[in-house]
Short mmCIF file of C-alpha atoms in Angstrom, two decimals:
data_model
loop_
_atom_site.label_atom_id
_atom_site.label_comp_id
_atom_site.label_asym_id
_atom_site.label_seq_id
_atom_site.Cartn_x
_atom_site.Cartn_y
_atom_site.Cartn_z
CA UNK A 1 0.00 0.00 0.00
CA UNK A 2 1.18 3.41 -0.55
CA UNK A 3 0.39 6.41 1.50
CA UNK A 4 2.33 9.51 0.46
CA UNK A 5 2.53 12.94 1.91
CA UNK A 6 4.93 15.73 1.05
CA UNK A 7 6.70 17.22 4.03
CA UNK A 8 5.89 20.79 3.16
CA UNK A 9 2.28 20.26 4.15
CA UNK A 10 1.32 18.88 0.83
CA UNK A 11 0.05 15.70 -0.64
CA UNK A 12 -1.91 12.66 0.56
CA UNK A 13 -0.53 9.97 -1.47
CA UNK A 14 1.43 6.93 -1.47
CA UNK A 15 2.11 4.49 1.39
CA UNK A 16 -0.57 3.37 3.84
CA UNK A 17 -0.30 0.33 6.02
CA UNK A 18 1.62 -2.46 4.56
CA UNK A 19 0.71 -5.36 2.57
CA UNK A 20 2.95 -7.63 0.65
CA UNK A 21 3.46 -6.69 -2.97
CA UNK A 22 3.56 -8.75 -6.12
CA UNK A 23 6.88 -8.92 -7.91
CA UNK A 24 6.76 -6.58 -10.83
CA UNK A 25 9.46 -7.74 -13.14
CA UNK A 26 7.53 -8.91 -16.14
CA UNK A 27 7.65 -7.26 -19.55
CA UNK A 28 5.23 -4.59 -20.67
CA UNK A 29 2.76 -5.13 -23.45
CA UNK A 30 1.52 -2.31 -25.69
CA UNK A 31 -1.52 -2.35 -27.92
CA UNK A 32 -3.42 0.17 -29.97
CA UNK A 33 -7.13 -0.61 -30.27
CA UNK A 34 -9.33 0.26 -33.22
CA UNK A 35 -11.00 3.05 -31.20
CA UNK A 36 -7.81 5.09 -31.44
CA UNK A 37 -6.92 4.75 -27.76
CA UNK A 38 -3.61 3.49 -26.45
CA UNK A 39 -3.74 0.83 -23.76
CA UNK A 40 -0.68 -0.06 -21.74
CA UNK A 41 -0.88 -3.63 -20.45
CA UNK A 42 1.26 -5.08 -17.67
CA UNK A 43 1.66 -8.75 -16.85
CA UNK A 44 1.63 -10.21 -13.33
CA UNK A 45 4.10 -12.19 -11.32
CA UNK A 46 3.87 -14.19 -8.09
CA UNK A 47 3.44 -12.52 -4.73
CA UNK A 48 6.59 -11.58 -2.86
CA UNK A 49 5.66 -11.56 0.82
CA UNK A 50 8.91 -9.90 1.89
CA UNK A 51 8.08 -6.55 0.32
CA UNK A 52 6.24 -4.27 2.71
CA UNK A 53 5.76 -0.55 2.39
CA UNK A 54 4.54 1.76 5.13
CA UNK A 55 3.78 5.45 5.15
CA UNK A 56 2.18 8.32 7.01
CA UNK A 57 1.27 11.98 7.22
CA UNK A 58 3.34 14.98 8.03
CA UNK A 59 3.29 17.28 11.03
CA UNK A 60 2.06 20.35 9.20
CA UNK A 61 -1.54 19.33 8.90
CA UNK A 62 -1.34 17.65 5.53
CA UNK A 63 -0.40 14.33 4.11
CA UNK A 64 3.33 13.91 3.78
CA UNK A 65 4.05 10.57 2.19
CA UNK A 66 2.14 7.72 2.70
CA UNK A 67 -2.82 3.90 -3.07
CA UNK A 68 -19.92 9.30 -13.58
CA UNK A 69 -21.33 9.88 -16.58
CA UNK A 70 -20.11 13.20 -17.92
CA UNK A 71 -21.02 12.76 -21.53
CA UNK A 72 -17.48 11.83 -22.54
CA UNK A 73 -16.91 9.14 -25.13
CA UNK A 74 -13.84 7.01 -24.60
CA UNK A 75 -13.68 6.60 -28.34
CA UNK A 76 -12.85 10.28 -28.76
CA UNK A 77 -9.36 11.19 -29.82
CA UNK A 78 -9.37 13.62 -26.87
CA UNK A 79 -9.57 10.78 -24.37
CA UNK A 80 -6.64 8.69 -23.19
CA UNK A 81 -6.82 5.31 -21.48
CA UNK A 82 -4.05 3.92 -19.27
CA UNK A 83 -4.15 0.26 -18.29
CA UNK A 84 -3.13 -0.29 -14.68
CA UNK A 85 -1.30 -3.07 -12.89
CA UNK A 86 -2.95 -4.55 -9.78
CA UNK A 87 -0.60 -5.60 -6.97
CA UNK A 88 -2.58 -7.84 -4.63
CA UNK A 89 -5.45 -5.33 -4.68
CA UNK A 90 -3.01 -3.07 -2.82
CA UNK A 91 -1.23 -1.00 -5.47
CA UNK A 92 -2.05 -0.01 -9.02
CA UNK A 93 0.70 1.07 -11.39
CA UNK A 94 1.01 2.17 -14.98
CA UNK A 95 3.76 3.26 -17.33
CA UNK A 96 4.82 6.69 -18.52
CA UNK A 97 7.87 7.96 -20.37
CA UNK A 98 9.95 11.11 -20.06
CA UNK A 99 12.18 12.77 -22.62
CA UNK A 100 13.04 12.40 -26.31
CA UNK A 101 13.61 9.57 -27.09
CA UNK A 102 11.27 8.28 -24.34
CA UNK A 103 12.68 6.87 -21.10
CA UNK A 104 10.14 4.54 -19.47
CA UNK A 105 9.08 4.49 -15.81
CA UNK A 106 6.43 2.69 -13.80
CA UNK A 107 4.51 5.07 -11.54
CA UNK A 108 1.67 5.17 -9.06
CA UNK A 109 -1.07 7.49 -10.32
CA UNK A 110 -1.78 9.16 -6.99
CA UNK A 111 -4.75 11.46 -6.39
CA UNK A 112 -3.34 12.18 -2.93
CA UNK A 113 -0.28 14.12 -4.09
CA UNK A 114 0.53 16.51 -6.93
CA UNK A 115 4.17 16.11 -7.98
CA UNK A 116 5.78 13.85 -10.55
CA UNK A 117 9.12 12.35 -9.51
CA UNK A 118 11.36 9.57 -10.81
CA UNK A 119 14.90 8.42 -9.90
CA UNK A 120 17.74 10.47 -11.36
CA UNK A 121 20.88 9.20 -13.05
CA UNK A 122 22.67 11.40 -10.49
CA UNK A 123 21.33 9.29 -7.62
CA UNK A 124 24.57 7.58 -6.53
CA UNK A 125 24.24 6.91 -2.81
CA UNK A 126 20.82 5.26 -2.45
CA UNK A 127 20.52 1.55 -3.12
CA UNK A 128 16.89 2.01 -4.23
CA UNK A 129 18.07 3.98 -7.25
CA UNK A 130 20.15 1.05 -8.46
CA UNK A 131 17.07 -1.17 -8.55
CA UNK A 132 14.98 1.14 -10.74
CA UNK A 133 15.32 2.92 -14.10
CA UNK A 134 16.90 6.35 -13.80
CA UNK A 135 16.21 9.49 -15.82
CA UNK A 136 19.21 10.61 -17.88
CA UNK A 137 18.82 14.25 -18.84
CA UNK A 138 21.78 14.10 -21.19
CA UNK A 139 19.98 11.53 -23.33
CA UNK A 140 16.94 13.76 -23.97
CA UNK A 141 16.84 16.41 -26.69
CA UNK A 142 13.82 18.08 -25.03
CA UNK A 143 15.35 18.40 -21.54
CA UNK A 144 15.42 21.86 -19.97
CA UNK A 145 17.43 22.62 -16.87
CA UNK A 146 15.70 23.95 -13.75
CA UNK A 147 17.83 22.91 -10.79
CA UNK A 148 15.60 24.13 -7.93
CA UNK A 149 16.01 21.78 -4.98
CA UNK A 150 13.03 19.73 -3.76
CA UNK A 151 12.27 17.25 -0.99
CA UNK A 152 9.28 15.10 -0.07
CA UNK A 153 9.16 13.33 3.30
CA UNK A 154 7.16 10.19 3.84
CA UNK A 155 6.13 8.22 6.92
CA UNK A 156 9.00 5.78 6.52
CA UNK A 157 11.24 7.38 3.97
CA UNK A 158 11.82 10.39 1.82
CA UNK A 159 13.09 11.53 -1.54
CA UNK A 160 15.08 14.61 -2.37
CA UNK A 161 16.58 16.03 -5.51
CA UNK A 162 15.89 18.87 -7.88
CA UNK A 163 13.41 20.00 -10.49
CA UNK A 164 13.94 19.42 -14.19
CA UNK A 165 11.76 20.04 -17.24
CA UNK A 166 11.00 17.70 -20.14
CA UNK A 167 8.20 16.21 -22.19
CA UNK A 168 6.16 13.52 -20.43
CA UNK A 169 4.19 10.90 -22.32
CA UNK A 170 1.18 9.39 -20.56
CA UNK A 171 -0.54 6.77 -22.69
CA UNK A 172 -0.91 8.48 -26.06
CA UNK A 173 -0.71 12.03 -24.70
CA UNK A 174 2.53 14.04 -24.79
CA UNK A 175 2.63 16.76 -22.12
CA UNK A 176 5.24 19.34 -23.09
CA UNK A 177 7.49 21.31 -20.76
CA UNK A 178 6.53 19.43 -17.61
CA UNK A 179 8.35 20.22 -14.39
CA UNK A 180 9.19 17.10 -12.38
CA UNK A 181 11.60 16.05 -9.64
CA UNK A 182 14.73 14.08 -10.35
CA UNK A 183 15.23 12.13 -7.12
CA UNK A 184 18.92 12.00 -6.19
CA UNK A 185 18.34 10.44 -2.77
CA UNK A 186 15.89 7.71 -1.77
CA UNK A 187 17.04 6.65 1.71
CA UNK A 188 15.39 3.89 3.76
CA UNK A 189 13.62 0.73 2.70
CA UNK A 190 10.39 2.31 1.48
CA UNK A 191 11.49 2.69 -2.13
CA UNK A 192 14.02 -0.10 -1.95
CA UNK A 193 11.20 -2.64 -1.57
CA UNK A 194 8.75 -0.84 -3.86
CA UNK A 195 8.01 -2.24 -7.30
CA UNK A 196 7.26 1.20 -8.73
CA UNK A 197 9.85 3.71 -9.90
CA UNK A 198 8.11 6.97 -9.05
CA UNK A 199 4.84 8.76 -8.43
CA UNK A 200 2.64 10.86 -10.70
CA UNK A 201 0.44 13.05 -8.51
CA UNK A 202 -3.09 13.91 -9.62
CA UNK A 203 -4.00 16.23 -6.74
CA UNK A 204 -4.37 20.00 -6.87
CA UNK A 205 -1.50 22.45 -7.31
CA UNK A 206 -2.17 23.79 -3.80
CA UNK A 207 -0.34 20.77 -2.37
CA UNK A 208 2.39 20.58 -4.99
CA UNK A 209 5.92 20.82 -3.61
CA UNK A 210 7.57 23.88 -5.14
CA UNK A 211 4.14 24.85 -6.53
CA UNK A 212 5.06 22.92 -9.67
CA UNK A 213 2.21 22.68 -12.16
CA UNK A 214 0.86 19.11 -11.99
CA UNK A 215 0.80 16.87 -15.06
CA UNK A 216 -3.01 16.85 -15.11
CA UNK A 217 -3.15 20.68 -15.17
CA UNK A 218 -0.85 20.75 -18.17
CA UNK A 219 -2.94 18.11 -19.97
CA UNK A 220 -5.92 20.43 -19.64
CA UNK A 221 -4.03 23.67 -20.33
CA UNK A 222 -2.40 22.24 -23.47
CA UNK A 223 -5.75 21.08 -24.83
CA UNK A 224 -4.85 17.40 -24.77
CA UNK A 225 -8.21 16.37 -23.31
CA UNK A 226 -11.72 17.52 -24.22
CA UNK A 227 -13.06 17.38 -20.65
CA UNK A 228 -11.35 18.27 -17.38
CA UNK A 229 -12.24 14.85 -16.04
CA UNK A 230 -10.30 11.69 -15.26
CA UNK A 231 -11.63 8.44 -13.84
CA UNK A 232 -10.37 5.26 -12.19
CA UNK A 233 -11.52 1.67 -12.44
CA UNK A 234 -9.64 -0.80 -10.24
CA UNK A 235 -10.06 -4.49 -11.01
CA UNK A 236 -10.31 -6.30 -7.67
CA UNK A 237 -10.25 -9.74 -9.27
CA UNK A 238 -6.70 -10.83 -8.57
CA UNK A 239 -7.06 -13.77 -10.96
CA UNK A 240 -7.51 -11.54 -13.99
CA UNK A 241 -4.61 -10.13 -15.96
CA UNK A 242 -6.05 -6.63 -16.33
CA UNK A 243 -5.34 -4.57 -13.24
CA UNK A 244 -7.58 -1.61 -13.96
CA UNK A 245 -7.97 1.47 -16.09
CA UNK A 246 -7.29 5.18 -15.78
CA UNK A 247 -9.06 7.37 -18.33
CA UNK A 248 -7.99 10.97 -18.95
CA UNK A 249 -10.64 13.24 -20.44
CA UNK A 250 -13.75 11.15 -19.72
CA UNK A 251 -15.06 7.85 -18.45
CA UNK A 252 -15.30 4.31 -19.77
CA UNK A 253 -18.96 3.21 -19.52
CA UNK A 254 -17.92 -0.44 -19.53
CA UNK A 255 -16.58 -0.11 -16.00
CA UNK A 256 -19.52 1.21 -13.98
CA UNK A 257 -23.21 0.56 -13.45
CA UNK A 258 -25.99 3.14 -13.19
CA UNK A 259 -25.32 6.79 -12.44
CA UNK A 260 -22.60 8.38 -10.35
CA UNK A 261 -23.34 10.10 -7.07
CA UNK A 262 -21.47 13.41 -7.04
CA UNK A 263 -20.31 15.48 -4.09
CA UNK A 264 -18.51 18.85 -4.26
CA UNK A 265 -14.85 19.24 -3.38
CA UNK A 266 -14.83 21.06 -0.05
CA UNK A 267 -11.13 21.70 0.39
CA UNK A 268 -8.96 22.24 -2.67
CA UNK A 269 -5.68 20.43 -2.34
CA UNK A 270 -6.71 16.83 -1.90
CA UNK A 271 -9.91 15.55 -3.50
CA UNK A 272 -11.75 16.19 -0.24
CA UNK A 273 -15.50 16.11 0.31
CA UNK A 274 -18.09 15.77 3.06
CA UNK A 275 -19.06 12.28 4.16
CA UNK A 276 -21.96 11.25 6.38
CA UNK A 277 -22.52 8.39 8.78
CA UNK A 278 -20.59 5.12 8.93
CA UNK A 279 -22.69 2.02 9.53
CA UNK A 280 -21.74 -1.50 10.62
CA UNK A 281 -24.31 -4.12 9.70
CA UNK A 282 -26.79 -1.31 9.07
CA UNK A 283 -26.36 0.29 12.51
CA UNK A 284 -24.81 3.71 13.01
CA UNK A 285 -21.45 4.01 14.73
CA UNK A 286 -22.50 7.48 15.85
CA UNK A 287 -19.15 9.15 15.29
CA UNK A 288 -19.88 10.69 11.89
CA UNK A 289 -23.61 11.20 12.29
CA UNK A 290 -22.89 14.92 12.31
CA UNK A 291 -20.64 14.60 9.28
CA UNK A 292 -16.97 13.90 8.61
CA UNK A 293 -14.57 14.79 5.83
CA UNK A 294 -13.17 12.26 3.39
CA UNK A 295 -10.54 12.07 0.67
CA UNK A 296 -10.64 9.86 -2.42
CA UNK A 297 -7.04 8.65 -2.63
CA UNK A 298 -5.87 6.25 -5.34
CA UNK A 299 -2.42 6.12 -3.71
CA UNK A 300 -3.67 4.61 -0.45
CA UNK A 301 -4.30 0.88 -0.38
CA UNK A 302 -6.59 0.58 2.61
CA UNK A 303 -9.45 2.60 4.03
CA UNK A 304 -8.27 4.84 6.87
CA UNK A 305 -10.39 6.50 9.51
CA UNK A 306 -10.47 7.68 13.13
CA UNK A 307 -9.12 5.13 15.60
CA UNK A 308 -12.39 5.32 17.53
CA UNK A 309 -14.48 3.96 14.67
CA UNK A 310 -11.83 1.73 13.12
CA UNK A 311 -11.59 -0.04 16.49
CA UNK A 312 -15.37 -0.54 16.56
CA UNK A 313 -15.34 -1.86 13.00
CA UNK A 314 -12.43 -4.21 13.66
CA UNK A 315 -14.19 -5.49 16.76
CA UNK A 316 -17.36 -6.14 14.75
CA UNK A 317 -15.47 -8.08 12.08
CA UNK A 318 -13.33 -10.00 14.58
CA UNK A 319 -10.02 -8.39 13.65
CA UNK A 320 -7.20 -8.72 16.16
CA UNK A 321 -4.84 -5.87 16.87
CA UNK A 322 -2.52 -5.00 19.75
CA UNK A 323 -3.92 -4.77 23.31
CA UNK A 324 -3.62 -1.20 24.53
CA UNK A 325 -2.86 -1.01 28.25
CA UNK A 326 -3.68 2.70 28.21
CA UNK A 327 -7.12 1.87 26.88
CA UNK A 328 -7.92 -0.67 29.57
CA UNK A 329 -6.47 1.64 32.20
CA UNK A 330 -8.85 4.45 31.19
CA UNK A 331 -11.82 2.05 31.23
CA UNK A 332 -10.83 0.74 34.66
CA UNK A 333 -10.01 4.06 36.33
CA UNK A 334 -12.34 6.52 34.63
CA UNK A 335 -15.06 4.41 33.03
CA UNK A 336 -17.65 4.88 35.78
CA UNK A 337 -17.01 8.63 35.95
CA UNK A 338 -17.39 8.98 32.17
CA UNK A 339 -20.60 6.94 32.27
CA UNK A 340 -22.03 9.03 35.11
CA UNK A 341 -21.23 12.27 33.30
CA UNK A 342 -22.85 11.02 30.08
CA UNK A 343 -25.97 9.95 31.93
CA UNK A 344 -26.12 13.37 33.62
CA UNK A 345 -26.19 14.94 30.12
CA UNK A 346 -22.76 16.54 30.39
CA UNK A 347 -21.37 17.83 27.09
CA UNK A 348 -19.53 14.81 25.62
CA UNK A 349 -16.76 16.92 24.08
CA UNK A 350 -15.90 18.39 27.49
CA UNK A 351 -15.92 15.23 29.62
CA UNK A 352 -12.28 14.27 29.11
CA UNK A 353 -11.06 17.74 30.08
CA UNK A 354 -13.38 17.76 33.09
CA UNK A 355 -11.75 14.61 34.45
CA UNK A 356 -8.26 15.93 33.69
CA UNK A 357 -7.23 13.71 30.78
CA UNK A 358 -7.33 16.39 28.08
CA UNK A 359 -5.73 19.81 28.12
CA UNK A 360 -8.77 21.90 27.30
CA UNK A 361 -12.47 21.67 26.57
CA UNK A 362 -13.39 20.14 23.26
CA UNK A 363 -10.35 17.97 22.71
CA UNK A 364 -6.59 17.85 22.67
CA UNK A 365 -4.29 20.76 22.02
CA UNK A 366 -3.47 19.34 18.63
CA UNK A 367 -2.23 22.47 16.88
CA UNK A 368 -3.41 21.26 13.49
CA UNK A 369 -1.17 18.20 13.54
CA UNK A 370 -1.93 15.19 11.41
CA UNK A 371 0.15 12.36 12.82
CA UNK A 372 1.83 9.54 10.95
CA UNK A 373 0.03 6.22 10.89
CA UNK A 374 3.32 4.49 11.41
CA UNK A 375 4.90 6.88 13.89
CA UNK A 376 1.91 7.81 16.01
CA UNK A 377 3.33 5.91 18.97
CA UNK A 378 6.65 7.71 18.64
CA UNK A 379 6.77 10.38 21.35
CA UNK A 380 9.22 12.48 19.36
CA UNK A 381 6.74 12.91 16.51
CA UNK A 382 3.54 13.41 18.48
CA UNK A 383 4.43 15.07 21.75
CA UNK A 384 1.22 17.12 21.81
CA UNK A 385 -0.87 13.98 21.53
CA UNK A 386 -1.61 12.72 25.00
CA UNK A 387 -2.39 9.02 24.70
CA UNK A 388 -4.69 8.97 27.73
CA UNK A 389 -6.66 11.88 26.28
CA UNK A 390 -7.04 10.09 22.94
CA UNK A 391 -8.28 6.92 24.63
CA UNK A 392 -10.68 8.93 26.82
CA UNK A 393 -12.20 10.57 23.76
CA UNK A 394 -12.69 7.16 22.19
CA UNK A 395 -14.25 5.83 25.39
CA UNK A 396 -16.80 8.66 25.40
CA UNK A 397 -17.91 7.81 21.85
CA UNK A 398 -18.06 4.08 22.61
CA UNK A 399 -20.14 4.65 25.74
CA UNK A 400 -22.50 7.01 23.95
CA UNK A 401 -23.13 4.34 21.36
CA UNK A 402 -23.94 1.75 24.02
CA UNK A 403 -26.12 4.11 26.07
CA UNK A 404 -28.26 4.66 22.97
CA UNK A 405 -28.88 0.92 22.99
CA UNK A 406 -29.89 0.99 26.67
CA UNK A 407 -27.11 -1.40 27.66
CA UNK A 408 -26.32 -1.97 31.35
CA UNK A 409 -23.12 -0.62 32.88
CA UNK A 410 -21.62 -4.12 33.14
CA UNK A 411 -22.29 -4.82 29.48
CA UNK A 412 -20.90 -1.43 28.49
CA UNK A 413 -17.61 -2.00 30.33
CA UNK A 414 -17.32 -5.54 28.97
CA UNK A 415 -17.85 -4.20 25.45
CA UNK A 416 -15.26 -1.45 25.94
CA UNK A 417 -12.60 -3.84 27.17
CA UNK A 418 -13.21 -5.94 24.08
CA UNK A 419 -12.75 -2.82 21.94
CA UNK A 420 -9.46 -2.17 23.71
CA UNK A 421 -8.35 -5.60 22.54
CA UNK A 422 -9.15 -4.57 18.97
CA UNK A 423 -7.08 -1.41 18.87
CA UNK A 424 -4.96 -1.53 15.70
CA UNK A 425 -1.37 -2.66 15.86
CA UNK A 426 1.41 -0.02 15.68
CA UNK A 427 1.74 -0.63 11.95
CA UNK A 428 -1.98 -0.24 11.45
CA UNK A 429 -2.88 -3.72 10.27
CA UNK A 430 -5.36 -6.07 11.89
CA UNK A 431 -5.80 -9.72 10.91
CA UNK A 432 -9.05 -11.62 10.50
CA UNK A 433 -9.90 -15.31 10.19
CA UNK A 434 -10.09 -16.17 6.49
CA UNK A 435 -12.77 -18.77 7.28
CA UNK A 436 -15.06 -16.20 8.91
CA UNK A 437 -15.81 -13.92 5.96
CA UNK A 438 -19.32 -15.30 5.51
CA UNK A 439 -20.30 -14.27 9.04
CA UNK A 440 -18.74 -10.80 9.03
CA UNK A 441 -20.98 -7.70 8.76
CA UNK A 442 -21.14 -5.28 5.87
CA UNK A 443 -19.69 -1.81 6.46
CA UNK A 444 -21.32 1.20 4.78
CA UNK A 445 -20.41 4.83 4.15
CA UNK A 446 -22.85 7.64 3.44
CA UNK A 447 -21.75 9.93 0.61
CA UNK A 448 -24.17 12.48 -0.77
CA UNK A 449 -27.62 10.98 -0.64
CA UNK A 450 -26.47 7.39 -1.05
CA UNK A 451 -25.10 4.62 1.15
CA UNK A 452 -22.05 2.84 -0.29
CA UNK A 453 -21.68 -0.66 1.10
CA UNK A 454 -18.63 -2.90 1.37
CA UNK A 455 -19.00 -6.63 1.94
CA UNK A 456 -16.36 -8.70 3.80
CA UNK A 457 -15.11 -10.04 0.48
CA UNK A 458 -14.51 -6.43 -0.58
CA UNK A 459 -12.90 -5.01 2.57
CA UNK A 460 -10.68 -7.97 3.45
CA UNK A 461 -7.40 -8.38 1.56
CA UNK A 462 -5.93 -11.85 1.14
CA UNK A 463 -2.15 -12.04 1.31
CA UNK A 464 -0.25 -15.08 0.13
CA UNK A 465 -1.43 -18.40 -1.22
CA UNK A 466 -2.96 -21.45 0.44
CA UNK A 467 -2.17 -22.99 2.85
CA UNK A 468 -0.46 -19.89 4.29
CA UNK A 469 -2.97 -17.27 3.15
CA UNK A 470 -3.46 -14.40 5.58
CA UNK A 471 -6.48 -12.14 5.65
CA UNK A 472 -5.99 -8.47 6.53
CA UNK A 473 -8.67 -6.00 7.55
CA UNK A 474 -9.01 -3.26 4.97
CA UNK A 475 -9.56 -0.71 7.75
CA UNK A 476 -6.66 1.08 9.38
CA UNK A 477 -6.52 3.91 11.91
CA UNK A 478 -5.62 7.54 11.19
CA UNK A 479 -6.49 10.37 13.58
CA UNK A 480 -6.78 13.83 12.04
CA UNK A 481 -7.95 16.43 14.57
CA UNK A 482 -10.42 19.28 13.92
CA UNK A 483 -10.74 21.49 12.01
CA UNK A 484 -9.31 19.28 9.23
CA UNK A 485 -10.73 16.13 10.78
CA UNK A 486 -12.24 13.78 11.61
CA UNK A 487 -11.01 12.59 8.24
CA UNK A 488 -11.45 9.40 6.26
CA UNK A 489 -9.18 8.32 3.44
CA UNK A 490 -11.13 6.23 0.95
CA UNK A 491 -8.31 4.32 -0.69
CA UNK A 492 -8.23 1.37 -3.04
CA UNK A 493 -10.45 -0.77 -0.80
CA UNK A 494 -13.27 1.69 -1.50
CA UNK A 495 -12.31 2.78 -5.02
CA UNK A 496 -12.02 -0.86 -6.05
CA UNK A 497 -15.71 -1.31 -5.26
CA UNK A 498 -16.80 2.04 -6.67
CA UNK A 499 -15.71 3.53 -9.99
CA UNK A 500 -14.47 7.04 -9.22
CA UNK A 501 -14.57 10.21 -11.30
CA UNK A 502 -12.48 13.30 -10.55
CA UNK A 503 -14.00 16.39 -12.19
CA UNK A 504 -11.71 19.40 -11.87
CA UNK A 505 -13.96 21.66 -13.98
CA UNK A 506 -17.03 21.26 -11.78
CA UNK A 507 -14.92 20.61 -8.69
CA UNK A 508 -16.62 17.38 -7.69
CA UNK A 509 -15.99 13.69 -7.10
CA UNK A 510 -18.38 10.95 -8.22
CA UNK A 511 -18.87 7.30 -7.27
CA UNK A 512 -20.79 4.52 -9.01
CA UNK A 513 -20.79 0.75 -8.63
CA UNK A 514 -17.85 -0.70 -10.53
CA UNK A 515 -18.58 -3.15 -13.32
#
C-alpha cells in the first residue's frame, strides 16, 4: 500500500499500512485498439511476501508521504486510457515515459499528491536507485534545466533532488514542458522494496511541492483532453490479468453501473468532500452522524479513519490488533465517571477535560497536527498527543453508542474492554480469520444521498497463497484532529468497489458501482 505525503504540508498519497506486494518484473505489453486509444498492459508475477511498504502523514496538517457519466466518449481522440497493474489489490501502477527519445518508468497514479518524480541518473548513494530505471537528462533532446532543490518526506522514507523540465508521455498524450523532480536520494527501505519507480500526482497544485504545475493541469491547459475529467476503475479480481484502467478526459462506460453520485470538493488540495454516517451491519457508529470529511485517494491501499471507529469496525469483524494497556487503564479508572457524566447529560466533548485527561475543553491541544500512521506511537513525533486523552475521547464515543442501545453498565464496560483488545497494531494492520468472511458484517459509508456498502469479500485483503494465506482487515486507523478532521481516506479498498470520477472543472468527485 502506498500512503504519500509531502513534508511541506502537501500531498496525501502513497504508502498506507503495509501489505505484501507482487513482484513486478515482467515485460510490458503495448496495444493500440481500433478506437484510437492506447492501452498499456502489464503482466503479473507471483506474490513476494517480503516486500512491505509503510507510510504516514506529516506534522504540518497535511499528508506527507504515505494507493460518472459526464457525456465523454472514450472513443474520442481527446480521451486517453491507461491500463493499470494490480498488486494484490493493494497497489495499481502504470507506465509513462519522459524525454526524447522516451525513457520509461512505472509510476503510481496518486490522487493524494501533486508532484511527478522519478529516480535520477545522479542518484549515486541510495541503493533504491540502483534497482529502478533512472532518468538521464543528457539523453533527452527536449530536456530543460531547472535545478531548484526539492524534498518530499514520507512516513517511513523520503526523496530529495531537484526539479527538471522535459516532455512527459502518458498513454498516447505528450505533455510538453513538464516540471518534475529528479530524485537524487531515496534513503530507507520504502522505495528499496517498492516495485514502482516513481509517483505521478493527480491532486491540486495547492499541495504541490515547489508549486510545480501538476501533469493533469498541463494536460488540460495544453488542450490534450476535451473534458477536465479523469476516472479510475480498479479491477479487484486478482485472478484476472487486467489490473484496472485510468481514463484521462472522460469515463469508460464499460466499467460502472448506473449513475454516479457526485459530491462537491470542499477543500482544494486533496480531492476532499463531506461524508456522512458510517454504519456496521446497518447500525450507526454514531461518530460521523454529524458529518466527517473524506478524501478519495488512489495512492492509499486501505481505508483509513479515526481510531475510535476503526476499532469498533475491527471489533465487529473479529479483527485482532494489539492490546492497549492505556485503553484498559482508562476504562478501569475513569469508566464509571465517564458513564455518570454522560448519563447526567454533560457535554460529551468536554468530559475528558473535566476529568483531567485532556488539556482543554473540546479535545486535545493538537495544533493542526496530522500524525503519521506508522509513527503515532513515537513520542518524538507526536508530543502534543496525549495518549490517555485520545483513549478517553474514544471511550466517550463508545459509551454514547452503548447508552443509545440501553445497555447496562456491566455490558458497556465488557464491550469497551473488548474494543481495547481490537485497537490496531502499531503498523496499522489487523488480521481476520479467512474462514469467517461469511459471518462478518457489511460496512457502509454515506456519501451524498447514497449509502455505499462494502462486503467482507470487498474489505478484506488476502495475502499469500494457500495454505499460508493471511487475511488483513481493509480498515486502518488515522487520527486527524479538527478542524481538518475527523477525516477518512477512501483508498483502493473503497475505489475498487466504486468507480471514481475526478471532475476538476465542476470541482466534484463521483462514485458509481464498478462493473
